[in-house]
Structure formats: C-alpha cells, structure tokens
mmCIF file of the C-alpha atoms, coordinates in Angstrom:
data_MODEL
# 
_entry.id   MODEL 
# 
loop_
_atom_site.group_PDB 
_atom_site.id 
_atom_site.type_symbol 
_atom_site.label_atom_id 
_atom_site.label_alt_id 
_atom_site.label_comp_id 
_atom_site.label_asym_id 
_atom_site.label_entity_id 
_atom_site.label_seq_id 
_atom_site.pdbx_PDB_ins_code 
_atom_site.Cartn_x 
_atom_site.Cartn_y 
_atom_site.Cartn_z 
_atom_site.occupancy 
_atom_site.B_iso_or_equiv 
_atom_site.pdbx_formal_charge 
_atom_site.auth_seq_id 
_atom_site.auth_comp_id 
_atom_site.auth_asym_id 
_atom_site.auth_atom_id 
_atom_site.pdbx_PDB_model_num 
ATOM 1  C CA . MET A 1 1  ? -18.507 24.550  -11.262 1.00 0.00 ? 1  MET A CA 1 
ATOM 2  C CA . THR A 1 2  ? -18.791 26.676  -8.127  1.00 0.00 ? 2  THR A CA 1 
ATOM 3  C CA . LYS A 1 3  ? -15.683 27.698  -6.080  1.00 0.00 ? 3  LYS A CA 1 
ATOM 4  C CA . PRO A 1 4  ? -16.809 25.746  -2.928  1.00 0.00 ? 4  PRO A CA 1 
ATOM 5  C CA . ALA A 1 5  ? -17.331 22.591  -5.122  1.00 0.00 ? 5  ALA A CA 1 
ATOM 6  C CA . ALA A 1 6  ? -14.046 22.821  -6.872  1.00 0.00 ? 6  ALA A CA 1 
ATOM 7  C CA . ALA A 1 7  ? -12.287 23.523  -3.460  1.00 0.00 ? 7  ALA A CA 1 
ATOM 8  C CA . VAL A 1 8  ? -13.942 20.197  -2.050  1.00 0.00 ? 8  VAL A CA 1 
ATOM 9  C CA . ARG A 1 9  ? -12.899 18.151  -5.181  1.00 0.00 ? 9  ARG A CA 1 
ATOM 10 C CA . MET A 1 10 ? -9.228  19.364  -4.539  1.00 0.00 ? 10 MET A CA 1 
ATOM 11 C CA . LEU A 1 11 ? -9.372  18.417  -1.163  1.00 0.00 ? 11 LEU A CA 1 
ATOM 12 C CA . LEU A 1 12 ? -10.545 15.011  -1.780  1.00 0.00 ? 12 LEU A CA 1 
ATOM 13 C CA . ARG A 1 13 ? -7.987  14.518  -4.545  1.00 0.00 ? 13 ARG A CA 1 
ATOM 14 C CA . ALA A 1 14 ? -5.302  15.413  -1.929  1.00 0.00 ? 14 ALA A CA 1 
ATOM 15 C CA . VAL A 1 15 ? -6.732  13.459  1.122   1.00 0.00 ? 15 VAL A CA 1 
ATOM 16 C CA . LEU A 1 16 ? -8.097  10.417  -0.166  1.00 0.00 ? 16 LEU A CA 1 
ATOM 17 C CA . PRO A 1 17 ? -4.810  8.624   -1.625  1.00 0.00 ? 17 PRO A CA 1 
ATOM 18 C CA . GLY A 1 18 ? -3.270  9.309   1.683   1.00 0.00 ? 18 GLY A CA 1 
ATOM 19 C CA . ALA A 1 19 ? -6.227  7.808   3.533   1.00 0.00 ? 19 ALA A CA 1 
ATOM 20 C CA . ALA A 1 20 ? -5.851  4.808   1.312   1.00 0.00 ? 20 ALA A CA 1 
ATOM 21 C CA . LEU A 1 21 ? -2.413  4.258   1.996   1.00 0.00 ? 21 LEU A CA 1 
ATOM 22 C CA . LEU A 1 22 ? -3.183  4.499   5.858   1.00 0.00 ? 22 LEU A CA 1 
ATOM 23 C CA . LEU A 1 23 ? -6.194  1.999   5.602   1.00 0.00 ? 23 LEU A CA 1 
ATOM 24 C CA . ALA A 1 24 ? -4.096  -0.449  3.403   1.00 0.00 ? 24 ALA A CA 1 
ATOM 25 C CA . PRO A 1 25 ? -3.055  -3.705  5.317   1.00 0.00 ? 25 PRO A CA 1 
ATOM 26 C CA . CYS A 1 26 ? 0.632   -3.700  6.287   1.00 0.00 ? 26 CYS A CA 1 
ATOM 27 C CA . ALA A 1 27 ? 2.745   -6.286  4.664   1.00 0.00 ? 27 ALA A CA 1 
ATOM 28 C CA . MET A 1 28 ? 4.341   -7.120  7.913   1.00 0.00 ? 28 MET A CA 1 
ATOM 29 C CA . ALA A 1 29 ? 1.040   -7.950  9.598   1.00 0.00 ? 29 ALA A CA 1 
ATOM 30 C CA . GLU A 1 30 ? 0.814   -10.766 6.857   1.00 0.00 ? 30 GLU A CA 1 
ATOM 31 C CA . ALA A 1 31 ? 4.368   -12.344 7.909   1.00 0.00 ? 31 ALA A CA 1 
ATOM 32 C CA . PRO A 1 32 ? 4.277   -15.627 9.407   1.00 0.00 ? 32 PRO A CA 1 
ATOM 33 C CA . PRO A 1 33 ? 5.534   -15.904 13.107  1.00 0.00 ? 33 PRO A CA 1 
ATOM 34 C CA . PRO A 1 34 ? 9.338   -17.231 13.303  1.00 0.00 ? 34 PRO A CA 1 
ATOM 35 C CA . GLU A 1 35 ? 9.752   -20.645 14.215  1.00 0.00 ? 35 GLU A CA 1 
ATOM 36 C CA . ALA A 1 36 ? 10.071  -21.475 17.927  1.00 0.00 ? 36 ALA A CA 1 
ATOM 37 C CA . GLU A 1 37 ? 13.282  -23.570 17.336  1.00 0.00 ? 37 GLU A CA 1 
ATOM 38 C CA . GLN A 1 38 ? 14.897  -21.138 14.916  1.00 0.00 ? 38 GLN A CA 1 
ATOM 39 C CA . LYS A 1 39 ? 18.343  -20.318 16.069  1.00 0.00 ? 39 LYS A CA 1 
ATOM 40 C CA . PRO A 1 40 ? 20.358  -17.094 15.432  1.00 0.00 ? 40 PRO A CA 1 
ATOM 41 C CA . VAL A 1 41 ? 22.618  -17.298 12.662  1.00 0.00 ? 41 VAL A CA 1 
ATOM 42 C CA . GLN A 1 42 ? 25.426  -16.745 14.924  1.00 0.00 ? 42 GLN A CA 1 
ATOM 43 C CA . ALA A 1 43 ? 24.724  -20.004 16.640  1.00 0.00 ? 43 ALA A CA 1 
ATOM 44 C CA . PHE A 1 44 ? 25.330  -22.022 13.452  1.00 0.00 ? 44 PHE A CA 1 
ATOM 45 C CA . GLY A 1 45 ? 28.967  -22.304 14.080  1.00 0.00 ? 45 GLY A CA 1 
ATOM 46 C CA . ALA A 1 46 ? 28.505  -24.156 17.349  1.00 0.00 ? 46 ALA A CA 1 
ATOM 47 C CA . ASP A 1 47 ? 26.251  -26.579 15.676  1.00 0.00 ? 47 ASP A CA 1 
ATOM 48 C CA . HIS A 1 48 ? 28.700  -27.060 12.826  1.00 0.00 ? 48 HIS A CA 1 
ATOM 49 C CA . PRO A 1 49 ? 32.291  -27.108 14.303  1.00 0.00 ? 49 PRO A CA 1 
ATOM 50 C CA . SER A 1 50 ? 33.812  -27.984 10.888  1.00 0.00 ? 50 SER A CA 1 
ATOM 51 C CA . CYS A 1 51 ? 32.333  -24.689 9.034   1.00 0.00 ? 51 CYS A CA 1 
ATOM 52 C CA . ARG A 1 52 ? 34.810  -21.735 9.320   1.00 0.00 ? 52 ARG A CA 1 
ATOM 53 C CA . GLU A 1 53 ? 32.646  -19.294 7.576   1.00 0.00 ? 53 GLU A CA 1 
ATOM 54 C CA . TRP A 1 54 ? 28.735  -19.106 7.054   1.00 0.00 ? 54 TRP A CA 1 
ATOM 55 C CA . THR A 1 55 ? 25.949  -16.741 5.911   1.00 0.00 ? 55 THR A CA 1 
ATOM 56 C CA . ASP A 1 56 ? 22.150  -16.331 5.846   1.00 0.00 ? 56 ASP A CA 1 
ATOM 57 C CA . GLY A 1 57 ? 22.515  -13.992 3.015   1.00 0.00 ? 57 GLY A CA 1 
ATOM 58 C CA . CYS A 1 58 ? 22.486  -10.957 5.280   1.00 0.00 ? 58 CYS A CA 1 
ATOM 59 C CA . LEU A 1 59 ? 25.075  -11.775 7.902   1.00 0.00 ? 59 LEU A CA 1 
ATOM 60 C CA . VAL A 1 60 ? 28.559  -13.411 7.225   1.00 0.00 ? 60 VAL A CA 1 
ATOM 61 C CA . CYS A 1 61 ? 30.182  -15.041 10.265  1.00 0.00 ? 61 CYS A CA 1 
ATOM 62 C CA . ALA A 1 62 ? 33.714  -16.392 10.533  1.00 0.00 ? 62 ALA A CA 1 
ATOM 63 C CA . ARG A 1 63 ? 35.224  -18.724 13.290  1.00 0.00 ? 63 ARG A CA 1 
ATOM 64 C CA . GLN A 1 64 ? 38.034  -16.874 15.187  1.00 0.00 ? 64 GLN A CA 1 
ATOM 65 C CA . ALA A 1 65 ? 41.144  -18.443 16.390  1.00 0.00 ? 65 ALA A CA 1 
ATOM 66 C CA . ASP A 1 66 ? 39.535  -18.671 20.097  1.00 0.00 ? 66 ASP A CA 1 
ATOM 67 C CA . GLY A 1 67 ? 36.471  -20.472 18.479  1.00 0.00 ? 67 GLY A CA 1 
ATOM 68 C CA . SER A 1 68 ? 34.224  -17.690 18.845  1.00 0.00 ? 68 SER A CA 1 
ATOM 69 C CA . ALA A 1 69 ? 32.060  -16.095 15.991  1.00 0.00 ? 69 ALA A CA 1 
ATOM 70 C CA . ALA A 1 70 ? 32.505  -12.820 14.424  1.00 0.00 ? 70 ALA A CA 1 
ATOM 71 C CA . CYS A 1 71 ? 29.888  -11.572 12.373  1.00 0.00 ? 71 CYS A CA 1 
ATOM 72 C CA . SER A 1 72 ? 29.150  -8.614  9.996   1.00 0.00 ? 72 SER A CA 1 
ATOM 73 C CA . THR A 1 73 ? 26.409  -6.086  10.637  1.00 0.00 ? 73 THR A CA 1 
ATOM 74 C CA . VAL A 1 74 ? 23.116  -6.709  8.783   1.00 0.00 ? 74 VAL A CA 1 
ATOM 75 C CA . GLY A 1 75 ? 21.742  -4.227  6.132   1.00 0.00 ? 75 GLY A CA 1 
ATOM 76 C CA . MET A 1 76 ? 18.496  -2.414  6.799   1.00 0.00 ? 76 MET A CA 1 
ATOM 77 C CA . ALA A 1 77 ? 16.589  -4.176  3.866   1.00 0.00 ? 77 ALA A CA 1 
ATOM 78 C CA . CYS A 1 78 ? 17.971  -7.683  4.071   1.00 0.00 ? 78 CYS A CA 1 
ATOM 79 C CA . LEU A 1 79 ? 15.869  -10.677 4.115   1.00 0.00 ? 79 LEU A CA 1 
ATOM 80 C CA . PRO A 1 80 ? 17.750  -13.655 5.549   1.00 0.00 ? 80 PRO A CA 1 
ATOM 81 C CA . ALA A 1 81 ? 17.518  -17.169 4.015   1.00 0.00 ? 81 ALA A CA 1 
ATOM 82 C CA . ALA A 1 82 ? 18.620  -20.722 5.183   1.00 0.00 ? 82 ALA A CA 1 
ATOM 83 C CA . VAL A 1 83 ? 22.072  -20.439 6.810   1.00 0.00 ? 83 VAL A CA 1 
ATOM 84 C CA . ALA A 1 84 ? 24.747  -22.044 4.478   1.00 0.00 ? 84 ALA A CA 1 
ATOM 85 C CA . CYS A 1 85 ? 28.555  -22.827 5.245   1.00 0.00 ? 85 CYS A CA 1 
ATOM 86 C CA . LEU A 1 86 ? 30.635  -21.130 2.924   1.00 0.00 ? 86 LEU A CA 1 
ATOM 87 C CA . LYS A 1 87 ? 33.937  -22.409 4.084   1.00 0.00 ? 87 LYS A CA 1 
ATOM 88 C CA . SER A 1 88 ? 34.874  -25.790 5.659   1.00 0.00 ? 88 SER A CA 1 
ATOM 89 C CA . ASP A 1 89 ? 37.690  -27.549 7.287   1.00 0.00 ? 89 ASP A CA 1 
ATOM 90 C CA . GLU A 1 90 ? 36.612  -30.515 5.454   1.00 0.00 ? 90 GLU A CA 1 
# 
C-alpha cells in the first residue's frame, strides 16, 4: 500500500465516525410536542388543596404555611412523570 493511500484510509477512519454522528437524527427531534393543557408541576398544589407535598419524579414541591408552593431544583437528566401527591391532609 502506498503512503498516500494509507493516509487517505487513516483520514477516512478518523472522519467518517464523526460525520455519521452529525448526520444521525437527534432523539429530541422525535419527541412529541407537549400537551397544550399541560400545567407546570408547581400548579398541582392549586388544583389539589388537600395535598401538602407532590412530585413529578424530578421536582418535589411542598405547601408552605402561607399556602404558596416551594419546589426543589430539577436535575439535568431528569424525565418528569405524572404528578402525584406524596402527603395529604386527608
């Protein structure tokens, strides 16, 4: 094998995998659009006044003494689920 042919093969081995990654479809592009009526997890407390603590698996919110909601900070790689009440007055 000649030196130019070997150099071309080395270049292709280095470039093609990166090009394939750039041309691959993005997983985010395939995600369905959010529902138009979807409320933020913080609003769950207003719709469920007897719930004192709720979560979507990413955020945890708790009702404060004044009735407002205090929520944790979401992690970077968290995928929220349906909101559920953890602690209730009932």
